[in-house]
């Protein structure tokens, strides 16, 4: 049974840092990518970053490039999202998800391509 569990969220001041973790279990090799998504109140879910389990290739949405870093352990089952220089607009519930269908950069951050989801962790950036 596939299970994804996020941790590491919290309250941080603008300019601060957080490191989110996603512990995945039960993933077969068909799940070729793990991604991080976020949803702010009243807004649609958006892709933040993802990493290919086969070769470690990474993708980021433009607004987080240079501030967020995604990484993965050697078992390809734990994925971290290091976030620095956080801004109030980064406030959201962050969820990790796994996909069996992402094959291109166009698909990489599309939440509809992901079939397994964690429960999410709240990130709040506020003075």
mmCIF file of N, CA and C in Angstrom:
data_model
loop_
_atom_site.group_PDB
_atom_site.id
_atom_site.type_symbol
_atom_site.label_atom_id
_atom_site.label_comp_id
_atom_site.label_asym_id
_atom_site.label_seq_id
_atom_site.Cartn_x
_atom_site.Cartn_y
_atom_site.Cartn_z
ATOM 1 N N UNK A 1 0.846 -1.192 0.000
ATOM 2 C CA UNK A 1 0.000 0.000 0.000
ATOM 3 C C UNK A 1 0.879 1.239 0.000
ATOM 4 N N UNK A 2 0.616 2.134 -0.926
ATOM 5 C CA UNK A 2 1.404 3.355 -1.040
ATOM 6 C C UNK A 2 1.006 4.330 0.059
ATOM 7 N N UNK A 3 1.994 4.889 0.706
ATOM 8 C CA UNK A 3 1.741 5.886 1.742
ATOM 9 C C UNK A 3 2.800 6.975 1.642
ATOM 10 N N UNK A 4 2.347 8.212 1.726
ATOM 11 C CA UNK A 4 3.237 9.367 1.708
ATOM 12 C C UNK A 4 2.936 10.197 2.949
ATOM 13 N N UNK A 5 3.970 10.517 3.711
ATOM 14 C CA UNK A 5 3.793 11.255 4.951
ATOM 15 C C UNK A 5 4.736 12.446 4.969
ATOM 16 N N UNK A 6 4.153 13.642 5.065
ATOM 17 C CA UNK A 6 4.941 14.861 5.107
ATOM 18 C C UNK A 6 5.189 15.297 6.548
ATOM 19 N N UNK A 7 6.285 16.014 6.724
ATOM 20 C CA UNK A 7 6.588 16.610 8.021
ATOM 21 C C UNK A 7 7.488 17.824 7.799
ATOM 22 N N UNK A 8 7.612 18.647 8.825
ATOM 23 C CA UNK A 8 8.544 19.761 8.763
ATOM 24 C C UNK A 8 7.933 21.127 8.591
ATOM 25 N N UNK A 9 6.618 21.195 8.436
ATOM 26 C CA UNK A 9 5.994 22.497 8.285
ATOM 27 C C UNK A 9 6.007 23.270 9.593
ATOM 28 N N UNK A 10 5.584 24.528 9.510
ATOM 29 C CA UNK A 10 5.537 25.349 10.710
ATOM 30 C C UNK A 10 5.399 26.809 10.388
ATOM 31 N N UNK A 11 5.585 27.622 11.422
ATOM 32 C CA UNK A 11 5.514 29.079 11.301
ATOM 33 C C UNK A 11 6.935 29.630 11.239
ATOM 34 N N UNK A 12 7.186 30.477 10.262
ATOM 35 C CA UNK A 12 8.514 31.060 10.109
ATOM 36 C C UNK A 12 8.365 32.504 9.663
ATOM 37 N N UNK A 13 9.310 33.332 10.042
ATOM 38 C CA UNK A 13 9.280 34.736 9.635
ATOM 39 C C UNK A 13 9.751 34.872 8.187
ATOM 40 N N UNK A 14 9.353 35.940 7.526
ATOM 41 C CA UNK A 14 9.864 36.182 6.170
ATOM 42 C C UNK A 14 11.390 36.201 6.163
ATOM 43 N N UNK A 15 11.947 35.560 5.149
ATOM 44 C CA UNK A 15 13.394 35.416 5.066
ATOM 45 C C UNK A 15 13.918 34.179 5.739
ATOM 46 N N UNK A 16 13.058 33.481 6.462
ATOM 47 C CA UNK A 16 13.473 32.288 7.177
ATOM 48 C C UNK A 16 13.508 31.052 6.303
ATOM 49 N N UNK A 17 13.807 29.921 6.937
ATOM 50 C CA UNK A 17 13.973 28.659 6.225
ATOM 51 C C UNK A 17 13.178 27.547 6.885
ATOM 52 N N UNK A 18 12.797 26.585 6.088
ATOM 53 C CA UNK A 18 12.171 25.359 6.565
ATOM 54 C C UNK A 18 12.624 24.217 5.667
ATOM 55 N N UNK A 19 12.626 23.013 6.234
ATOM 56 C CA UNK A 19 12.927 21.826 5.450
ATOM 57 C C UNK A 19 11.780 20.846 5.607
ATOM 58 N N UNK A 20 11.100 20.582 4.522
ATOM 59 C CA UNK A 20 10.007 19.621 4.519
ATOM 60 C C UNK A 20 10.525 18.242 4.139
ATOM 61 N N UNK A 21 9.934 17.225 4.734
ATOM 62 C CA UNK A 21 10.285 15.838 4.417
ATOM 63 C C UNK A 21 9.056 15.094 3.935
ATOM 64 N N UNK A 22 9.266 14.192 3.007
ATOM 65 C CA UNK A 22 8.212 13.310 2.505
ATOM 66 C C UNK A 22 8.741 11.888 2.583
ATOM 67 N N UNK A 23 8.143 11.105 3.463
ATOM 68 C CA UNK A 23 8.538 9.702 3.605
ATOM 69 C C UNK A 23 7.549 8.846 2.835
ATOM 70 N N UNK A 24 8.047 8.179 1.820
ATOM 71 C CA UNK A 24 7.194 7.356 0.957
ATOM 72 C C UNK A 24 7.439 5.882 1.229
ATOM 73 N N UNK A 25 6.364 5.121 1.268
ATOM 74 C CA UNK A 25 6.476 3.681 1.433
ATOM 75 C C UNK A 25 5.536 2.988 0.454
ATOM 76 N N UNK A 26 5.877 1.773 0.079
ATOM 77 C CA UNK A 26 5.019 1.012 -0.813
ATOM 78 C C UNK A 26 5.111 1.418 -2.269
ATOM 79 N N UNK A 27 6.062 2.291 -2.614
ATOM 80 C CA UNK A 27 6.169 2.731 -4.013
ATOM 81 C C UNK A 27 6.855 1.671 -4.856
ATOM 82 N N UNK A 28 6.222 1.311 -5.942
ATOM 83 C CA UNK A 28 6.878 0.424 -6.905
ATOM 84 C C UNK A 28 7.702 1.278 -7.867
ATOM 85 N N UNK A 29 8.442 0.619 -8.721
ATOM 86 C CA UNK A 29 9.262 1.356 -9.689
ATOM 87 C C UNK A 29 8.414 2.090 -10.718
ATOM 88 N N UNK A 30 7.136 1.756 -10.802
ATOM 89 C CA UNK A 30 6.241 2.471 -11.721
ATOM 90 C C UNK A 30 6.081 3.936 -11.325
ATOM 91 N N UNK A 31 6.242 4.212 -10.047
ATOM 92 C CA UNK A 31 6.148 5.604 -9.587
ATOM 93 C C UNK A 31 7.486 6.263 -9.873
ATOM 94 N N UNK A 32 7.559 6.980 -10.965
ATOM 95 C CA UNK A 32 8.838 7.484 -11.443
ATOM 96 C C UNK A 32 9.180 8.887 -10.970
ATOM 97 N N UNK A 33 8.254 9.550 -10.317
ATOM 98 C CA UNK A 33 8.543 10.909 -9.877
ATOM 99 C C UNK A 33 7.784 11.218 -8.597
ATOM 100 N N UNK A 34 8.417 11.973 -7.733
ATOM 101 C CA UNK A 34 7.782 12.482 -6.512
ATOM 102 C C UNK A 34 7.833 14.002 -6.568
ATOM 103 N N UNK A 35 6.714 14.617 -6.279
ATOM 104 C CA UNK A 35 6.634 16.070 -6.366
ATOM 105 C C UNK A 35 6.103 16.706 -5.103
ATOM 106 N N UNK A 36 6.373 18.002 -4.989
ATOM 107 C CA UNK A 36 5.818 18.824 -3.920
ATOM 108 C C UNK A 36 4.840 19.820 -4.539
ATOM 109 N N UNK A 37 3.704 19.940 -3.894
ATOM 110 C CA UNK A 37 2.657 20.842 -4.337
ATOM 111 C C UNK A 37 2.224 21.698 -3.152
ATOM 112 N N UNK A 38 1.558 22.801 -3.444
ATOM 113 C CA UNK A 38 1.046 23.633 -2.363
ATOM 114 C C UNK A 38 -0.303 24.213 -2.757
ATOM 115 N N UNK A 39 -1.083 24.469 -1.730
ATOM 116 C CA UNK A 39 -2.389 25.083 -1.955
ATOM 117 C C UNK A 39 -2.634 26.110 -0.872
ATOM 118 N N UNK A 40 -2.781 27.345 -1.296
ATOM 119 C CA UNK A 40 -3.107 28.432 -0.380
ATOM 120 C C UNK A 40 -4.620 28.586 -0.319
ATOM 121 N N UNK A 41 -5.146 29.160 0.758
ATOM 122 C CA UNK A 41 -6.597 29.346 0.879
ATOM 123 C C UNK A 41 -7.166 30.104 -0.304
ATOM 124 N N UNK A 42 -8.220 29.546 -0.883
ATOM 125 C CA UNK A 42 -8.882 30.213 -1.990
ATOM 126 C C UNK A 42 -8.180 30.106 -3.320
ATOM 127 N N UNK A 43 -7.089 29.361 -3.362
ATOM 128 C CA UNK A 43 -6.330 29.218 -4.600
ATOM 129 C C UNK A 43 -6.251 27.756 -5.023
ATOM 130 N N UNK A 44 -5.954 27.559 -6.293
ATOM 131 C CA UNK A 44 -5.792 26.200 -6.798
ATOM 132 C C UNK A 44 -4.448 25.627 -6.353
ATOM 133 N N UNK A 45 -4.423 24.311 -6.289
ATOM 134 C CA UNK A 45 -3.170 23.622 -5.988
ATOM 135 C C UNK A 45 -2.178 23.866 -7.128
ATOM 136 N N UNK A 46 -0.918 24.104 -6.765
ATOM 137 C CA UNK A 46 0.093 24.345 -7.781
ATOM 138 C C UNK A 46 1.339 23.515 -7.506
ATOM 139 N N UNK A 47 1.990 23.118 -8.578
ATOM 140 C CA UNK A 47 3.223 22.356 -8.446
ATOM 141 C C UNK A 47 4.376 23.254 -8.045
ATOM 142 N N UNK A 48 5.178 22.803 -7.115
ATOM 143 C CA UNK A 48 6.316 23.563 -6.621
ATOM 144 C C UNK A 48 7.614 23.001 -7.182
ATOM 145 N N UNK A 49 7.792 21.712 -7.039
ATOM 146 C CA UNK A 49 9.026 21.074 -7.490
ATOM 147 C C UNK A 49 8.802 19.577 -7.559
ATOM 148 N N UNK A 50 9.615 18.918 -8.369
ATOM 149 C CA UNK A 50 9.552 17.460 -8.411
ATOM 150 C C UNK A 50 10.922 16.888 -8.756
ATOM 151 N N UNK A 51 11.074 15.601 -8.479
ATOM 152 C CA UNK A 51 12.340 14.930 -8.725
ATOM 153 C C UNK A 51 12.082 13.557 -9.315
ATOM 154 N N UNK A 52 12.824 13.227 -10.346
ATOM 155 C CA UNK A 52 12.690 11.931 -10.997
ATOM 156 C C UNK A 52 13.465 10.894 -10.187
ATOM 157 N N UNK A 53 12.806 9.795 -9.860
ATOM 158 C CA UNK A 53 13.438 8.786 -9.023
ATOM 159 C C UNK A 53 14.561 8.049 -9.763
ATOM 160 N N UNK A 54 14.484 8.001 -11.066
ATOM 161 C CA UNK A 54 15.474 7.228 -11.832
ATOM 162 C C UNK A 54 16.828 7.908 -11.909
ATOM 163 N N UNK A 55 16.822 9.220 -12.128
ATOM 164 C CA UNK A 55 18.093 9.893 -12.350
ATOM 165 C C UNK A 55 18.273 11.172 -11.540
ATOM 166 N N UNK A 56 17.304 11.489 -10.700
ATOM 167 C CA UNK A 56 17.428 12.656 -9.849
ATOM 168 C C UNK A 56 17.194 13.987 -10.535
ATOM 169 N N UNK A 57 16.713 13.978 -11.763
ATOM 170 C CA UNK A 57 16.405 15.242 -12.440
ATOM 171 C C UNK A 57 15.360 16.006 -11.652
ATOM 172 N N UNK A 58 15.518 17.307 -11.638
ATOM 173 C CA UNK A 58 14.619 18.134 -10.831
ATOM 174 C C UNK A 58 13.956 19.207 -11.678
ATOM 175 N N UNK A 59 12.797 19.637 -11.192
ATOM 176 C CA UNK A 59 12.040 20.692 -11.856
ATOM 177 C C UNK A 59 11.485 21.627 -10.777
ATOM 178 N N UNK A 60 11.404 22.923 -11.097
ATOM 179 C CA UNK A 60 10.903 23.914 -10.156
ATOM 180 C C UNK A 60 9.980 24.891 -10.871
ATOM 181 N N UNK A 61 8.989 25.360 -10.123
ATOM 182 C CA UNK A 61 8.216 26.477 -10.675
ATOM 183 C C UNK A 61 9.081 27.715 -10.572
ATOM 184 N N UNK A 62 8.831 28.669 -11.468
ATOM 185 C CA UNK A 62 9.710 29.829 -11.577
ATOM 186 C C UNK A 62 9.810 30.612 -10.266
ATOM 187 N N UNK A 63 8.727 30.716 -9.540
ATOM 188 C CA UNK A 63 8.709 31.582 -8.356
ATOM 189 C C UNK A 63 9.557 31.049 -7.199
ATOM 190 N N UNK A 64 9.976 29.790 -7.281
ATOM 191 C CA UNK A 64 10.783 29.237 -6.187
ATOM 192 C C UNK A 64 12.208 28.924 -6.615
ATOM 193 N N UNK A 65 12.506 29.097 -7.885
ATOM 194 C CA UNK A 65 13.860 28.806 -8.364
ATOM 195 C C UNK A 65 14.872 29.674 -7.625
ATOM 196 N N UNK A 66 15.939 29.050 -7.177
ATOM 197 C CA UNK A 66 16.968 29.752 -6.422
ATOM 198 C C UNK A 66 16.686 29.841 -4.941
ATOM 199 N N UNK A 67 15.480 29.497 -4.523
ATOM 200 C CA UNK A 67 15.128 29.546 -3.092
ATOM 201 C C UNK A 67 14.826 28.150 -2.546
ATOM 202 N N UNK A 68 14.232 27.306 -3.349
ATOM 203 C CA UNK A 68 13.858 25.950 -2.916
ATOM 204 C C UNK A 68 14.770 24.926 -3.594
ATOM 205 N N UNK A 69 15.089 23.881 -2.846
ATOM 206 C CA UNK A 69 15.895 22.792 -3.386
ATOM 207 C C UNK A 69 15.262 21.467 -3.024
ATOM 208 N N UNK A 70 15.010 20.631 -4.027
ATOM 209 C CA UNK A 70 14.456 19.311 -3.789
ATOM 210 C C UNK A 70 15.590 18.297 -3.851
ATOM 211 N N UNK A 71 15.518 17.294 -2.988
ATOM 212 C CA UNK A 71 16.538 16.247 -2.983
ATOM 213 C C UNK A 71 15.913 14.935 -2.529
ATOM 214 N N UNK A 72 16.691 13.874 -2.679
ATOM 215 C CA UNK A 72 16.148 12.528 -2.445
ATOM 216 C C UNK A 72 17.227 11.650 -1.842
ATOM 217 N N UNK A 73 16.837 10.711 -1.006
ATOM 218 C CA UNK A 73 17.835 9.812 -0.438
ATOM 219 C C UNK A 73 18.155 8.674 -1.413
ATOM 220 N N UNK A 74 19.121 7.848 -1.053
ATOM 221 C CA UNK A 74 19.596 6.805 -1.963
ATOM 222 C C UNK A 74 18.565 5.729 -2.246
ATOM 223 N N UNK A 75 17.579 5.601 -1.374
ATOM 224 C CA UNK A 75 16.542 4.587 -1.589
ATOM 225 C C UNK A 75 15.398 5.118 -2.447
ATOM 226 N N UNK A 76 15.499 6.411 -2.809
ATOM 227 C CA UNK A 76 14.435 7.085 -3.591
ATOM 228 C C UNK A 76 13.085 7.048 -2.884
ATOM 229 N N UNK A 77 13.114 6.968 -1.544
ATOM 230 C CA UNK A 77 11.869 6.884 -0.788
ATOM 231 C C UNK A 77 11.649 8.053 0.146
ATOM 232 N N UNK A 78 12.657 8.862 0.358
ATOM 233 C CA UNK A 78 12.503 10.068 1.159
ATOM 234 C C UNK A 78 12.921 11.256 0.313
ATOM 235 N N UNK A 79 12.052 12.228 0.270
ATOM 236 C CA UNK A 79 12.309 13.427 -0.529
ATOM 237 C C UNK A 79 12.193 14.638 0.378
ATOM 238 N N UNK A 80 13.142 15.536 0.257
ATOM 239 C CA UNK A 80 13.149 16.751 1.068
ATOM 240 C C UNK A 80 12.945 17.968 0.181
ATOM 241 N N UNK A 81 12.357 18.977 0.761
ATOM 242 C CA UNK A 81 12.247 20.271 0.102
ATOM 243 C C UNK A 81 12.832 21.311 1.046
ATOM 244 N N UNK A 82 14.028 21.754 0.721
ATOM 245 C CA UNK A 82 14.665 22.805 1.511
ATOM 246 C C UNK A 82 14.201 24.151 0.979
ATOM 247 N N UNK A 83 13.641 24.957 1.871
ATOM 248 C CA UNK A 83 13.093 26.248 1.475
ATOM 249 C C UNK A 83 13.820 27.339 2.246
ATOM 250 N N UNK A 84 14.398 28.281 1.524
ATOM 251 C CA UNK A 84 15.070 29.419 2.146
ATOM 252 C C UNK A 84 14.484 30.704 1.594
ATOM 253 N N UNK A 85 14.812 31.803 2.259
ATOM 254 C CA UNK A 85 14.306 33.116 1.829
ATOM 255 C C UNK A 85 12.797 33.080 1.634
ATOM 256 N N UNK A 86 12.114 32.506 2.594
ATOM 257 C CA UNK A 86 10.668 32.343 2.476
ATOM 258 C C UNK A 86 9.956 33.681 2.484
ATOM 259 N N UNK A 87 8.862 33.721 1.747
ATOM 260 C CA UNK A 87 8.063 34.930 1.597
ATOM 261 C C UNK A 87 6.642 34.641 2.078
ATOM 262 N N UNK A 88 5.919 35.677 2.462
ATOM 263 C CA UNK A 88 4.526 35.443 2.876
ATOM 264 C C UNK A 88 3.703 34.716 1.810
ATOM 265 N N UNK A 89 3.994 34.965 0.552
ATOM 266 C CA UNK A 89 3.236 34.294 -0.511
ATOM 267 C C UNK A 89 3.552 32.812 -0.640
ATOM 268 N N UNK A 90 4.530 32.317 0.105
ATOM 269 C CA UNK A 90 4.804 30.879 0.148
ATOM 270 C C UNK A 90 3.891 30.153 1.136
ATOM 271 N N UNK A 91 3.105 30.909 1.879
ATOM 272 C CA UNK A 91 2.198 30.312 2.852
ATOM 273 C C UNK A 91 1.178 29.420 2.153
ATOM 274 N N UNK A 92 1.086 28.180 2.598
ATOM 275 C CA UNK A 92 0.183 27.213 1.973
ATOM 276 C C UNK A 92 0.288 25.887 2.716
ATOM 277 N N UNK A 93 -0.616 24.984 2.365
ATOM 278 C CA UNK A 93 -0.452 23.595 2.756
ATOM 279 C C UNK A 93 0.388 22.913 1.678
ATOM 280 N N UNK A 94 1.488 22.328 2.106
ATOM 281 C CA UNK A 94 2.391 21.652 1.178
ATOM 282 C C UNK A 94 2.177 20.148 1.266
ATOM 283 N N UNK A 95 2.022 19.536 0.099
ATOM 284 C CA UNK A 95 1.798 18.094 0.021
ATOM 285 C C UNK A 95 2.791 17.463 -0.943
ATOM 286 N N UNK A 96 3.189 16.257 -0.632
ATOM 287 C CA UNK A 96 3.988 15.518 -1.601
ATOM 288 C C UNK A 96 3.100 14.478 -2.286
ATOM 289 N N UNK A 97 3.512 14.101 -3.472
ATOM 290 C CA UNK A 97 2.705 13.186 -4.271
ATOM 291 C C UNK A 97 3.609 12.376 -5.187
ATOM 292 N N UNK A 98 3.095 11.235 -5.634
ATOM 293 C CA UNK A 98 3.848 10.356 -6.519
ATOM 294 C C UNK A 98 3.065 10.111 -7.804
ATOM 295 N N UNK A 99 3.820 9.986 -8.881
ATOM 296 C CA UNK A 99 3.198 9.824 -10.197
ATOM 297 C C UNK A 99 3.800 8.650 -10.945
ATOM 298 N N UNK A 100 2.954 8.010 -11.766
ATOM 299 C CA UNK A 100 3.428 6.959 -12.667
ATOM 300 C C UNK A 100 3.400 7.417 -14.120
ATOM 301 N N UNK A 101 2.915 8.646 -14.345
ATOM 302 C CA UNK A 101 2.636 9.052 -15.723
ATOM 303 C C UNK A 101 3.475 10.219 -16.241
ATOM 304 N N UNK A 102 4.206 10.904 -15.374
ATOM 305 C CA UNK A 102 4.998 12.045 -15.842
ATOM 306 C C UNK A 102 6.106 11.561 -16.769
ATOM 307 N N UNK A 103 6.119 12.113 -17.980
ATOM 308 C CA UNK A 103 7.124 11.734 -18.974
ATOM 309 C C UNK A 103 7.827 12.932 -19.580
ATOM 310 N N UNK A 104 7.345 14.130 -19.267
ATOM 311 C CA UNK A 104 7.943 15.302 -19.884
ATOM 312 C C UNK A 104 7.920 16.469 -18.903
ATOM 313 N N UNK A 105 8.676 17.506 -19.229
ATOM 314 C CA UNK A 105 8.724 18.676 -18.357
ATOM 315 C C UNK A 105 7.376 19.364 -18.274
ATOM 316 N N UNK A 106 6.594 19.275 -19.342
ATOM 317 C CA UNK A 106 5.271 19.912 -19.342
ATOM 318 C C UNK A 106 4.370 19.278 -18.283
ATOM 319 N N UNK A 107 4.521 17.981 -18.098
ATOM 320 C CA UNK A 107 3.686 17.262 -17.138
ATOM 321 C C UNK A 107 4.210 17.345 -15.719
ATOM 322 N N UNK A 108 5.469 17.696 -15.565
ATOM 323 C CA UNK A 108 6.168 17.467 -14.302
ATOM 324 C C UNK A 108 5.493 18.102 -13.090
ATOM 325 N N UNK A 109 4.923 19.283 -13.255
ATOM 326 C CA UNK A 109 4.323 19.982 -12.114
ATOM 327 C C UNK A 109 2.806 20.084 -12.232
ATOM 328 N N UNK A 110 2.233 19.222 -13.044
ATOM 329 C CA UNK A 110 0.773 19.191 -13.184
ATOM 330 C C UNK A 110 0.191 18.255 -12.137
ATOM 331 N N UNK A 111 -0.564 18.757 -11.179
ATOM 332 C CA UNK A 111 -1.079 17.893 -10.106
ATOM 333 C C UNK A 111 -1.966 16.763 -10.625
ATOM 334 N N UNK A 112 -2.573 16.935 -11.786
ATOM 335 C CA UNK A 112 -3.457 15.903 -12.329
ATOM 336 C C UNK A 112 -2.688 14.657 -12.763
ATOM 337 N N UNK A 113 -1.362 14.780 -12.888
ATOM 338 C CA UNK A 113 -0.537 13.631 -13.264
ATOM 339 C C UNK A 113 -0.169 12.769 -12.061
ATOM 340 N N UNK A 114 -0.529 13.197 -10.862
ATOM 341 C CA UNK A 114 -0.112 12.515 -9.636
ATOM 342 C C UNK A 114 -1.297 11.795 -9.017
ATOM 343 N N UNK A 115 -1.084 10.534 -8.671
ATOM 344 C CA UNK A 115 -2.191 9.713 -8.202
ATOM 345 C C UNK A 115 -2.152 9.393 -6.709
ATOM 346 N N UNK A 116 -1.015 9.527 -6.094
ATOM 347 C CA UNK A 116 -0.875 9.233 -4.670
ATOM 348 C C UNK A 116 -0.438 10.494 -3.939
ATOM 349 N N UNK A 117 -1.122 10.799 -2.844
ATOM 350 C CA UNK A 117 -0.911 12.053 -2.139
ATOM 351 C C UNK A 117 -0.752 11.829 -0.642
ATOM 352 N N UNK A 118 0.063 12.670 -0.046
ATOM 353 C CA UNK A 118 0.131 12.722 1.403
ATOM 354 C C UNK A 118 -0.946 13.637 1.941
ATOM 355 N N UNK A 119 -0.971 13.770 3.266
ATOM 356 C CA UNK A 119 -2.035 14.548 3.911
ATOM 357 C C UNK A 119 -1.721 16.036 3.964
ATOM 358 N N UNK A 120 -0.468 16.395 3.763
ATOM 359 C CA UNK A 120 -0.078 17.802 3.732
ATOM 360 C C UNK A 120 0.463 18.302 5.059
ATOM 361 N N UNK A 121 1.254 19.368 4.969
ATOM 362 C CA UNK A 121 1.795 20.033 6.148
ATOM 363 C C UNK A 121 1.716 21.532 5.932
ATOM 364 N N UNK A 122 1.308 22.246 6.968
ATOM 365 C CA UNK A 122 1.089 23.688 6.844
ATOM 366 C C UNK A 122 2.408 24.442 6.957
ATOM 367 N N UNK A 123 2.614 25.353 6.026
ATOM 368 C CA UNK A 123 3.731 26.289 6.080
ATOM 369 C C UNK A 123 3.144 27.699 6.137
ATOM 370 N N UNK A 124 3.498 28.431 7.181
ATOM 371 C CA UNK A 124 3.020 29.797 7.345
ATOM 372 C C UNK A 124 4.211 30.726 7.472
ATOM 373 N N UNK A 125 4.265 31.712 6.584
ATOM 374 C CA UNK A 125 5.345 32.694 6.602
ATOM 375 C C UNK A 125 4.737 34.035 7.004
ATOM 376 N N UNK A 126 5.069 34.473 8.193
ATOM 377 C CA UNK A 126 4.452 35.673 8.732
ATOM 378 C C UNK A 126 5.373 36.309 9.765
ATOM 379 N N UNK A 127 5.342 37.669 9.829
ATOM 380 C CA UNK A 127 6.188 38.347 10.843
ATOM 381 C C UNK A 127 5.800 37.950 12.257
#
